[in-house]
Amino acid sequence: MSISRSLLFTAAFALAAGTALAGGHQGNPAVKARQSHMQLYQHNLGILGGMARGRVEYNADLAVGAAQNLATLTTLNQMSYWTPGTSTDDLGDETRALPAIWEEGGFAKAVEIGTAMAAAAQNLAAVAGDGQAAIGPALGAVGQSCNACHEAFQQPRN
Amino acid sequence: MLKRIGLGVLLLGALALGAGWWITAPARVDASRFTGVSGDPVAGETVYWASGCASCHTEKGADSRLVLAGGVRLESDFGAFVAPNISPHPTEGIGGWTLTDFANAMLLGTSPDGRHYYPAFPYASYVRMTDKNLADLWAFLQTLPASDRVSEPHDLGFPYSIRAAVGGWKLLYANTDWVADAPTPVLERGRYLVEALGHCAECHTPRDQFGGLDLTRWMAGAPNPSGRGRIPGISPAQLDWLEADIAYYLETGFTPDFDSAGGSMASVVRNLSNLTAEDRNAIAAYVAALPPAD
């Protein structure tokens, strides 16, 4: 009796621990936050890109809205997303953020790229209402910042 | 009798060694090959961006894509290769070279002092370059600023530190054959940009145990030569983008769903964004027409 009870207890404990572990495996909150931020970039870039490439009919309100979203996103304080101990060295495949971000000079470079991106996004927001032809070049300038940051700090996919 | 056999074996061995040495010795182009080939620096700029020189030979993080001071480290299984200064500086760069020296390096992987370069320098792709384009590129390089940065030695483990072995590698893997068919002028241009200048396969094609490209798995993707992650496959078995998507990506770095290029591909995009739309379209046409490879 007592053996089967303790077995039952052990099984229940294991189940609870398993559930807790599974619950805790939803990912690092800082990683999720920055991936969400990138997702918002991507969504708004997609709206503008579709118009720039002539895949979607130009709509000034949608274009300006998306560009303003991008510009706003560049002003958010991201300090709490990029916490030390959340690089590929620490979290493996959960993130593609290279340790270089937290190494000497990494943060300064990220700020420099971020500042350029903010300026490019503001310019995009300023011209997005001027018609389809205005979007492509301004969007390209934003893209250069995307590429620069990913070149320096993002690991290729597995 | 035994003595004679022993002597014969020794002689044969010496001959084989000598022949091996001779066959794998660093090759040079014919001294007269570039007589009368004159380079145009304007055409050379296109060759420069298409060939991706800046990706390895400008300092990491440098603002200028035109100061070829070197310094980028390619970390590999064999050790670290450090790209040298190839700016026109007379002593620290290649300002003292002739066009023929440059051809020996670019096409045959042979240094002016007759040593093998390691194939981290993609001469096994550049060997398909036309003589005219080689002279054009040489003319363009003369217009770039000189840097006095001192080149660092590679940091390779034994036995990869023995350069003579590279001769055997060249015999096996370096030749001017094209890999893909190119039945139209656009595809032919695309093939030239991809297989000769752009040396795309150097990262996008897996290698065999000796470090040569596995032509049966052309552009099927490969481990990242310098770090974690993979260089993605770009044959239709891995990449289902439209031709226009590929061309737009090469211009802007934006994928069809507006993620953006990362890692060394972002640097490639920075180079290719300087090409004409026609050339990017030709690359895209070539990639889209690749046979699927797994």
Tab-separated table of C-alpha atoms in Angstrom:
chain	number	residue	atom	x	y	z
A	1	MET	CA	0.000	0.000	0.000
A	2	SER	CA	2.600	2.418	1.084
A	3	ILE	CA	4.789	1.448	-1.878
A	4	SER	CA	2.024	1.981	-4.397
A	5	ARG	CA	1.158	5.258	-2.697
A	6	SER	CA	4.672	6.508	-2.945
A	7	LEU	CA	4.772	5.365	-6.552
A	8	LEU	CA	1.620	7.311	-7.189
A	9	PHE	CA	3.116	10.309	-5.465
A	10	THR	CA	6.263	10.019	-7.552
A	11	ALA	CA	4.228	9.747	-10.732
A	12	ALA	CA	2.140	12.765	-9.789
A	13	PHE	CA	5.240	14.718	-8.932
A	14	ALA	CA	6.891	13.775	-12.232
A	15	LEU	CA	3.754	14.820	-14.106
A	16	ALA	CA	3.654	18.155	-12.299
A	17	ALA	CA	7.355	18.734	-12.858
A	18	GLY	CA	6.950	17.834	-16.523
A	19	THR	CA	4.102	20.290	-16.900
A	20	ALA	CA	6.110	22.974	-15.166
A	21	LEU	CA	9.069	22.300	-17.436
A	22	ALA	CA	6.905	22.377	-20.528
A	23	GLY	CA	5.370	25.601	-19.267
A	24	GLY	CA	8.809	27.066	-18.731
A	25	HIS	CA	9.895	26.058	-22.217
A	26	GLN	CA	7.940	28.778	-23.942
A	27	GLY	CA	11.136	30.642	-24.580
A	28	ASN	CA	13.221	33.400	-23.199
A	29	PRO	CA	11.060	36.514	-22.784
A	30	ALA	CA	13.766	38.830	-24.074
A	31	VAL	CA	14.160	36.725	-27.222
A	32	LYS	CA	10.416	36.645	-27.734
A	33	ALA	CA	10.189	40.404	-27.315
A	34	ARG	CA	12.849	41.179	-29.900
A	35	GLN	CA	11.488	38.611	-32.329
A	36	SER	CA	8.074	40.252	-31.955
A	37	HIS	CA	9.644	43.617	-32.640
A	38	MET	CA	11.257	42.232	-35.807
A	39	GLN	CA	7.925	40.685	-36.779
A	40	LEU	CA	6.306	44.105	-36.620
A	41	TYR	CA	9.053	45.548	-38.818
A	42	GLN	CA	8.509	42.725	-41.276
A	43	HIS	CA	4.735	43.182	-41.380
A	44	ASN	CA	4.919	46.892	-42.103
A	45	LEU	CA	7.809	46.501	-44.550
A	46	GLY	CA	5.724	43.906	-46.368
A	47	ILE	CA	2.856	46.349	-46.921
A	48	LEU	CA	5.208	48.965	-48.337
A	49	GLY	CA	7.254	46.426	-50.289
A	50	GLY	CA	4.187	44.992	-51.969
A	51	MET	CA	3.334	48.465	-53.257
A	52	ALA	CA	6.927	49.308	-54.169
A	53	ARG	CA	7.167	46.159	-56.270
A	54	GLY	CA	3.768	46.749	-57.877
A	55	ARG	CA	2.362	43.573	-56.382
A	56	VAL	CA	-0.298	45.439	-54.427
A	57	GLU	CA	-2.156	48.516	-55.591
A	58	TYR	CA	-0.797	51.726	-54.082
A	59	ASN	CA	-2.869	53.103	-51.242
A	60	ALA	CA	-1.582	56.311	-49.673
A	61	ASP	CA	-3.308	55.810	-46.301
A	62	LEU	CA	-2.005	52.263	-45.929
A	63	ALA	CA	1.465	53.287	-47.045
A	64	VAL	CA	1.695	56.229	-44.672
A	65	GLY	CA	0.284	54.162	-41.831
A	66	ALA	CA	2.824	51.386	-42.331
A	67	ALA	CA	5.701	53.832	-42.689
A	68	GLN	CA	4.664	55.681	-39.551
A	69	ASN	CA	4.504	52.379	-37.701
A	70	LEU	CA	8.047	51.639	-38.815
A	71	ALA	CA	9.222	55.057	-37.712
A	72	THR	CA	7.532	54.600	-34.343
A	73	LEU	CA	9.063	51.157	-33.896
A	74	THR	CA	12.531	52.622	-34.328
A	75	THR	CA	11.880	54.946	-31.389
A	76	LEU	CA	10.998	52.191	-28.911
A	77	ASN	CA	13.495	51.591	-26.144
A	78	GLN	CA	14.784	48.057	-26.714
A	79	MET	CA	17.213	47.864	-23.798
A	80	SER	CA	15.178	45.219	-22.006
A	81	TYR	CA	15.144	42.921	-25.068
A	82	TRP	CA	18.884	42.775	-25.575
A	83	THR	CA	19.870	41.494	-22.171
A	84	PRO	CA	23.302	39.922	-21.673
A	85	GLY	CA	23.213	36.135	-21.550
A	86	THR	CA	20.733	35.791	-24.444
A	87	SER	CA	23.077	35.185	-27.407
A	88	THR	CA	23.515	32.062	-29.524
A	89	ASP	CA	26.326	31.096	-27.138
A	90	ASP	CA	23.873	31.087	-24.235
A	91	LEU	CA	20.634	29.899	-25.825
A	92	GLY	CA	21.729	27.887	-28.863
A	93	ASP	CA	19.100	27.624	-31.561
A	94	GLU	CA	16.520	29.626	-29.647
A	95	THR	CA	18.057	32.813	-30.955
A	96	ARG	CA	20.155	33.957	-33.903
A	97	ALA	CA	21.587	36.929	-31.995
A	98	LEU	CA	25.374	36.614	-32.125
A	99	PRO	CA	27.526	37.289	-29.045
A	100	ALA	CA	29.124	40.152	-31.029
A	101	ILE	CA	26.215	42.357	-29.917
A	102	TRP	CA	27.490	42.241	-26.349
A	103	GLU	CA	31.181	42.326	-27.183
A	104	GLU	CA	33.405	45.398	-27.237
A	105	GLY	CA	32.001	47.979	-29.639
A	106	GLY	CA	28.929	45.911	-30.480
A	107	PHE	CA	26.445	48.083	-28.685
A	108	ALA	CA	27.848	51.289	-30.156
A	109	LYS	CA	27.596	49.807	-33.649
A	110	ALA	CA	24.013	48.701	-33.015
A	111	VAL	CA	23.117	52.206	-31.862
A	112	GLU	CA	24.767	53.678	-34.952
A	113	ILE	CA	22.788	51.365	-37.249
A	114	GLY	CA	19.599	51.998	-35.262
A	115	THR	CA	20.046	55.749	-35.577
A	116	ALA	CA	20.470	55.469	-39.336
A	117	MET	CA	17.418	53.251	-39.498
A	118	ALA	CA	15.327	55.746	-37.542
A	119	ALA	CA	16.302	58.525	-39.955
A	120	ALA	CA	15.544	56.338	-42.978
A	121	ALA	CA	12.181	55.309	-41.528
A	122	GLN	CA	11.232	58.931	-40.817
A	123	ASN	CA	12.100	59.821	-44.385
A	124	LEU	CA	10.001	56.895	-45.628
A	125	ALA	CA	7.059	58.122	-43.559
A	126	ALA	CA	7.507	61.598	-45.015
A	127	VAL	CA	7.382	60.406	-48.641
A	128	ALA	CA	5.079	57.381	-48.420
A	129	GLY	CA	2.062	59.529	-49.304
A	130	ASP	CA	3.708	60.924	-52.430
A	131	GLY	CA	2.818	58.027	-54.689
A	132	GLN	CA	4.010	54.539	-55.542
A	133	ALA	CA	7.283	55.598	-57.140
A	134	ALA	CA	8.488	57.324	-53.979
A	135	ILE	CA	8.347	54.203	-51.845
A	136	GLY	CA	10.974	51.968	-53.452
A	137	PRO	CA	14.086	54.103	-52.923
A	138	ALA	CA	13.063	55.195	-49.404
A	139	LEU	CA	12.293	51.592	-48.502
A	140	GLY	CA	15.667	50.528	-49.879
A	141	ALA	CA	17.381	52.931	-47.499
A	142	VAL	CA	15.604	51.322	-44.537
A	143	GLY	CA	16.598	47.922	-45.870
A	144	GLN	CA	20.265	48.899	-45.794
A	145	SER	CA	19.995	49.253	-42.032
A	146	CYS	CA	18.237	45.887	-41.749
A	147	ASN	CA	21.060	44.275	-43.717
A	148	ALA	CA	23.806	46.089	-41.815
A	149	CYS	CA	22.527	44.917	-38.442
A	150	HIS	CA	21.919	41.371	-39.627
A	151	GLU	CA	25.340	41.245	-41.280
A	152	ALA	CA	27.061	42.175	-38.057
A	153	PHE	CA	24.923	40.449	-35.494
A	154	GLN	CA	22.728	37.685	-36.908
A	155	GLN	CA	23.696	34.037	-37.280
A	156	PRO	CA	22.505	32.255	-40.450
A	157	ARG	CA	19.545	29.940	-40.008
A	158	ASN	CA	20.110	26.280	-39.249
B	1	MET	CA	69.741	-8.750	-57.339
B	2	LEU	CA	67.897	-7.526	-54.250
B	3	LYS	CA	70.146	-4.541	-54.224
B	4	ARG	CA	69.179	-3.812	-57.827
B	5	ILE	CA	65.468	-4.075	-57.066
B	6	GLY	CA	65.915	-1.834	-54.087
B	7	LEU	CA	67.724	0.686	-56.249
B	8	GLY	CA	64.973	0.456	-58.888
B	9	VAL	CA	62.274	1.032	-56.307
B	10	LEU	CA	64.176	3.965	-54.918
B	11	LEU	CA	64.603	5.434	-58.376
B	12	LEU	CA	60.942	4.947	-59.245
B	13	GLY	CA	59.946	6.468	-55.927
B	14	ALA	CA	62.146	9.453	-56.555
B	15	LEU	CA	60.711	9.796	-60.061
B	16	ALA	CA	57.150	9.608	-58.774
B	17	LEU	CA	57.940	12.168	-56.111
B	18	GLY	CA	59.603	14.380	-58.675
B	19	ALA	CA	56.705	13.978	-61.094
B	20	GLY	CA	54.231	14.700	-58.300
B	21	TRP	CA	56.187	17.772	-57.354
B	22	TRP	CA	56.311	18.924	-60.955
B	23	ILE	CA	52.608	18.267	-61.628
B	24	THR	CA	51.477	20.035	-58.484
B	25	ALA	CA	53.945	22.924	-58.705
B	26	PRO	CA	52.322	26.386	-58.771
B	27	ALA	CA	51.338	27.114	-62.382
B	28	ARG	CA	51.725	30.424	-64.187
B	29	VAL	CA	49.940	31.913	-67.167
B	30	ASP	CA	51.880	32.319	-70.404
B	31	ALA	CA	53.985	35.474	-70.116
B	32	SER	CA	52.569	36.888	-73.364
B	33	ARG	CA	48.923	36.084	-72.623
B	34	PHE	CA	47.982	39.610	-71.600
B	35	THR	CA	50.002	41.453	-74.229
B	36	GLY	CA	47.531	43.669	-76.026
B	37	VAL	CA	44.750	43.155	-73.466
B	38	SER	CA	43.974	46.589	-72.102
B	39	GLY	CA	41.803	47.070	-69.063
B	40	ASP	CA	38.971	49.562	-68.749
B	41	PRO	CA	38.491	50.743	-65.148
B	42	VAL	CA	34.807	51.550	-65.720
B	43	ALA	CA	34.067	48.006	-66.851
B	44	GLY	CA	36.356	46.905	-64.036
B	45	GLU	CA	34.081	48.429	-61.424
B	46	THR	CA	31.291	46.084	-62.503
B	47	VAL	CA	33.687	43.153	-62.275
B	48	TYR	CA	34.709	44.385	-58.826
B	49	TRP	CA	31.185	44.416	-57.417
B	50	ALA	CA	30.225	41.184	-59.122
B	51	SER	CA	33.333	39.432	-57.810
B	52	GLY	CA	32.736	40.436	-54.209
B	53	CYS	CA	36.329	41.523	-53.474
B	54	ALA	CA	35.097	43.967	-50.823
B	55	SER	CA	33.430	41.268	-48.744
B	56	CYS	CA	36.741	39.803	-47.601
B	57	HIS	CA	39.328	42.452	-48.403
B	58	THR	CA	37.790	45.466	-46.680
B	59	GLU	CA	38.151	45.579	-42.916
B	60	LYS	CA	35.172	44.241	-41.012
B	61	GLY	CA	32.873	47.094	-40.115
B	62	ALA	CA	34.670	49.526	-42.421
B	63	ASP	CA	32.467	52.194	-43.949
B	64	SER	CA	34.287	52.198	-47.247
B	65	ARG	CA	33.847	49.268	-49.595
B	66	LEU	CA	36.819	50.475	-51.589
B	67	VAL	CA	39.760	50.366	-49.163
B	68	LEU	CA	41.083	46.852	-49.671
B	69	ALA	CA	43.159	46.738	-46.501
B	70	GLY	CA	42.248	43.116	-45.750
B	71	GLY	CA	41.824	41.684	-42.295
B	72	VAL	CA	38.609	39.667	-42.460
B	73	ARG	CA	39.132	36.297	-40.779
B	74	LEU	CA	37.488	33.261	-42.361
B	75	GLU	CA	37.261	30.753	-39.539
B	76	SER	CA	37.099	27.236	-40.961
B	77	ASP	CA	37.668	23.617	-39.974
B	78	PHE	CA	41.208	23.985	-41.296
B	79	GLY	CA	41.994	27.059	-39.200
B	80	ALA	CA	41.595	30.781	-39.807
B	81	PHE	CA	42.349	32.368	-43.166
B	82	VAL	CA	43.038	36.084	-42.957
B	83	ALA	CA	42.354	38.098	-46.105
B	84	PRO	CA	45.428	40.158	-47.048
B	85	ASN	CA	45.837	43.780	-48.041
B	86	ILE	CA	45.234	43.967	-51.825
B	87	SER	CA	45.097	47.743	-52.055
B	88	PRO	CA	47.520	49.443	-54.480
B	89	HIS	CA	50.023	50.140	-51.687
B	90	PRO	CA	53.501	49.422	-53.161
B	91	THR	CA	54.778	47.283	-50.266
B	92	GLU	CA	51.855	46.300	-48.016
B	93	GLY	CA	49.382	45.846	-50.866
B	94	ILE	CA	49.742	44.645	-54.444
B	95	GLY	CA	50.890	47.944	-55.949
B	96	GLY	CA	54.142	46.340	-57.045
B	97	TRP	CA	52.425	43.631	-59.076
B	98	THR	CA	52.067	43.371	-62.844
B	99	LEU	CA	48.878	42.367	-64.637
B	100	THR	CA	50.463	38.952	-65.192
B	101	ASP	CA	51.140	38.595	-61.450
B	102	PHE	CA	47.494	39.460	-60.870
B	103	ALA	CA	46.374	36.875	-63.447
B	104	ASN	CA	48.523	34.186	-61.835
B	105	ALA	CA	46.893	34.931	-58.489
B	106	MET	CA	43.303	35.295	-59.671
B	107	LEU	CA	43.186	32.456	-62.197
B	108	LEU	CA	45.739	29.944	-60.924
B	109	GLY	CA	46.144	30.735	-57.237
B	110	THR	CA	49.870	31.365	-57.617
B	111	SER	CA	51.652	34.196	-55.822
B	112	PRO	CA	54.319	36.348	-57.523
B	113	ASP	CA	56.984	34.467	-55.541
B	114	GLY	CA	55.641	31.156	-56.827
B	115	ARG	CA	53.683	29.799	-53.883
B	116	HIS	CA	50.195	28.320	-53.822
B	117	TYR	CA	47.409	30.425	-52.393
B	118	TYR	CA	44.871	28.572	-50.321
B	119	PRO	CA	41.493	28.100	-52.033
B	120	ALA	CA	39.777	30.248	-49.401
B	121	PHE	CA	40.715	32.772	-52.100
B	122	PRO	CA	38.196	31.608	-54.710
B	123	TYR	CA	40.504	31.353	-57.726
B	124	ALA	CA	38.884	28.014	-58.575
B	125	SER	CA	35.850	30.140	-59.560
B	126	TYR	CA	37.711	33.185	-60.905
B	127	VAL	CA	39.622	30.891	-63.289
B	128	ARG	CA	36.537	31.123	-65.543
B	129	MET	CA	36.886	34.917	-65.832
B	130	THR	CA	37.644	36.379	-69.272
B	131	ASP	CA	41.078	37.892	-69.851
B	132	LYS	CA	39.417	41.197	-70.707
B	133	ASN	CA	37.496	41.307	-67.423
B	134	LEU	CA	40.629	40.384	-65.513
B	135	ALA	CA	42.441	43.330	-67.082
B	136	ASP	CA	39.398	45.561	-66.434
B	137	LEU	CA	39.411	44.628	-62.754
B	138	TRP	CA	43.142	45.221	-62.520
B	139	ALA	CA	42.661	48.674	-64.056
B	140	PHE	CA	39.883	49.471	-61.563
B	141	LEU	CA	41.949	48.330	-58.579
B	142	GLN	CA	44.615	50.896	-59.541
B	143	THR	CA	42.056	53.663	-58.936
B	144	LEU	CA	41.406	52.628	-55.306
B	145	PRO	CA	43.066	54.137	-52.226
B	146	ALA	CA	46.241	52.538	-50.886
B	147	SER	CA	46.313	51.213	-47.333
B	148	ASP	CA	49.487	50.585	-45.352
B	149	ARG	CA	47.859	47.993	-43.116
B	150	VAL	CA	50.206	45.038	-42.695
B	151	SER	CA	48.685	41.692	-43.751
B	152	GLU	CA	48.494	39.027	-41.065
B	153	PRO	CA	49.539	35.409	-41.596
B	154	HIS	CA	46.891	32.697	-41.734
B	155	ASP	CA	46.391	30.726	-38.568
B	156	LEU	CA	46.225	27.129	-39.796
B	157	GLY	CA	46.825	23.824	-38.067
B	158	PHE	CA	49.082	21.058	-39.393
B	159	PRO	CA	48.871	19.564	-42.048
B	160	TYR	CA	46.880	22.376	-43.674
B	161	SER	CA	49.804	24.701	-43.050
B	162	ILE	CA	51.718	22.852	-45.822
B	163	ARG	CA	51.020	24.828	-48.970
B	164	ALA	CA	52.456	22.197	-51.327
B	165	ALA	CA	49.347	20.069	-50.713
B	166	VAL	CA	47.266	22.797	-52.343
B	167	GLY	CA	48.809	21.760	-55.680
B	168	GLY	CA	47.050	18.415	-55.495
B	169	TRP	CA	43.828	20.150	-54.567
B	170	LYS	CA	44.069	22.364	-57.633
B	171	LEU	CA	44.595	19.352	-59.887
B	172	LEU	CA	41.405	17.832	-58.548
B	173	TYR	CA	39.137	20.844	-58.355
B	174	ALA	CA	40.329	23.900	-60.282
B	175	ASN	CA	39.303	24.027	-63.928
B	176	THR	CA	37.509	26.257	-66.395
B	177	ASP	CA	34.533	23.952	-67.013
B	178	TRP	CA	31.065	25.392	-66.527
B	179	VAL	CA	28.706	23.505	-64.270
B	180	ALA	CA	25.217	24.486	-65.429
B	181	ASP	CA	23.818	24.665	-68.961
B	182	ALA	CA	23.198	28.132	-70.344
B	183	PRO	CA	21.128	27.904	-73.511
B	184	THR	CA	20.232	31.622	-73.754
B	185	PRO	CA	22.343	34.808	-73.643
B	186	VAL	CA	20.696	35.857	-70.358
B	187	LEU	CA	21.465	32.500	-68.758
B	188	GLU	CA	24.978	32.660	-70.133
B	189	ARG	CA	25.500	36.055	-68.541
B	190	GLY	CA	23.953	34.775	-65.321
B	191	ARG	CA	26.202	31.735	-65.339
B	192	TYR	CA	29.252	33.928	-65.839
B	193	LEU	CA	28.224	36.169	-62.950
B	194	VAL	CA	27.428	33.221	-60.661
B	195	GLU	CA	30.028	30.594	-61.531
B	196	ALA	CA	32.985	32.822	-62.421
B	197	LEU	CA	32.772	36.245	-60.768
B	198	GLY	CA	30.260	35.857	-57.964
B	199	HIS	CA	31.710	32.496	-56.835
B	200	CYS	CA	28.329	31.776	-55.218
B	201	ALA	CA	28.963	28.024	-55.129
B	202	GLU	CA	31.929	28.484	-52.807
B	203	CYS	CA	29.436	28.877	-49.957
B	204	HIS	CA	26.169	27.516	-51.364
B	205	THR	CA	27.519	24.124	-52.532
B	206	PRO	CA	28.606	21.431	-50.080
B	207	ARG	CA	32.198	20.174	-50.182
B	208	ASP	CA	33.636	16.686	-50.225
B	209	GLN	CA	36.159	15.336	-47.726
B	210	PHE	CA	39.062	17.129	-49.431
B	211	GLY	CA	37.356	20.478	-49.499
B	212	GLY	CA	36.362	20.429	-53.174
B	213	LEU	CA	32.887	21.443	-54.322
B	214	ASP	CA	30.522	18.480	-54.735
B	215	LEU	CA	29.245	19.184	-58.251
B	216	THR	CA	26.485	16.588	-57.885
B	217	ARG	CA	24.941	18.778	-55.183
B	218	TRP	CA	25.363	22.127	-56.918
B	219	MET	CA	23.901	24.974	-54.809
B	220	ALA	CA	22.196	22.534	-52.433
B	221	GLY	CA	23.351	24.443	-49.348
B	222	ALA	CA	26.209	23.736	-46.972
B	223	PRO	CA	27.372	24.235	-43.418
B	224	ASN	CA	28.399	27.799	-42.665
B	225	PRO	CA	32.175	27.722	-43.252
B	226	SER	CA	32.702	30.200	-40.447
B	227	GLY	CA	30.422	29.565	-37.530
B	228	ARG	CA	27.097	28.044	-36.685
B	229	GLY	CA	24.094	27.885	-38.939
B	230	ARG	CA	23.867	26.900	-42.583
B	231	ILE	CA	24.357	28.616	-45.890
B	232	PRO	CA	20.974	27.889	-47.455
B	233	GLY	CA	20.497	25.867	-50.598
B	234	ILE	CA	19.347	27.965	-53.556
B	235	SER	CA	18.471	25.270	-56.077
B	236	PRO	CA	14.725	24.888	-56.723
B	237	ALA	CA	14.717	21.975	-54.252
B	238	GLN	CA	15.340	24.507	-51.466
B	239	LEU	CA	14.222	27.853	-52.874
B	240	ASP	CA	10.841	28.385	-54.510
B	241	TRP	CA	11.116	32.138	-55.065
B	242	LEU	CA	10.125	33.678	-58.362
B	243	GLU	CA	12.889	35.067	-60.545
B	244	ALA	CA	11.717	38.589	-59.733
B	245	ASP	CA	11.870	37.791	-56.004
B	246	ILE	CA	15.476	36.676	-56.329
B	247	ALA	CA	16.432	39.799	-58.267
B	248	TYR	CA	14.705	42.046	-55.717
B	249	TYR	CA	16.502	40.244	-52.884
B	250	LEU	CA	19.872	40.748	-54.591
B	251	GLU	CA	19.093	44.452	-54.954
B	252	THR	CA	17.614	45.188	-51.523
B	253	GLY	CA	18.251	42.230	-49.227
B	254	PHE	CA	14.510	41.806	-48.688
B	255	THR	CA	13.106	38.271	-48.918
B	256	PRO	CA	9.607	37.830	-50.411
B	257	ASP	CA	8.136	38.013	-46.892
B	258	PHE	CA	10.315	41.000	-45.997
B	259	ASP	CA	12.761	39.381	-43.708
B	260	SER	CA	16.197	40.721	-44.579
B	261	ALA	CA	19.530	39.234	-45.619
B	262	GLY	CA	21.897	38.428	-42.796
B	263	GLY	CA	25.442	37.270	-42.223
B	264	SER	CA	27.802	37.280	-45.172
B	265	MET	CA	24.876	37.448	-47.639
B	266	ALA	CA	24.142	41.000	-46.470
B	267	SER	CA	27.629	41.887	-47.644
B	268	VAL	CA	26.986	40.140	-50.961
B	269	VAL	CA	23.812	42.196	-51.396
B	270	ARG	CA	25.770	45.387	-50.742
B	271	ASN	CA	28.072	44.395	-53.588
B	272	LEU	CA	25.356	43.269	-55.992
B	273	SER	CA	23.218	46.352	-55.377
B	274	ASN	CA	25.895	48.180	-57.407
B	275	LEU	CA	25.253	46.060	-60.509
B	276	THR	CA	22.752	46.910	-63.214
B	277	ALA	CA	19.228	45.515	-62.935
B	278	GLU	CA	19.972	43.471	-66.081
B	279	ASP	CA	22.874	41.741	-64.375
B	280	ARG	CA	20.872	41.010	-61.221
B	281	ASN	CA	18.076	39.656	-63.404
B	282	ALA	CA	20.575	37.417	-65.190
B	283	ILE	CA	21.767	36.016	-61.862
B	284	ALA	CA	18.156	35.449	-60.845
B	285	ALA	CA	17.420	33.702	-64.150
B	286	TYR	CA	20.397	31.392	-63.625
B	287	VAL	CA	19.385	30.553	-60.049
B	288	ALA	CA	15.754	29.936	-61.010
B	289	ALA	CA	16.853	27.652	-63.871
B	290	LEU	CA	19.155	25.501	-61.710
B	291	PRO	CA	18.310	21.812	-61.629
B	292	PRO	CA	16.990	20.799	-58.191
B	293	ALA	CA	19.796	19.361	-56.027
B	294	ASP	CA	19.546	17.732	-52.608
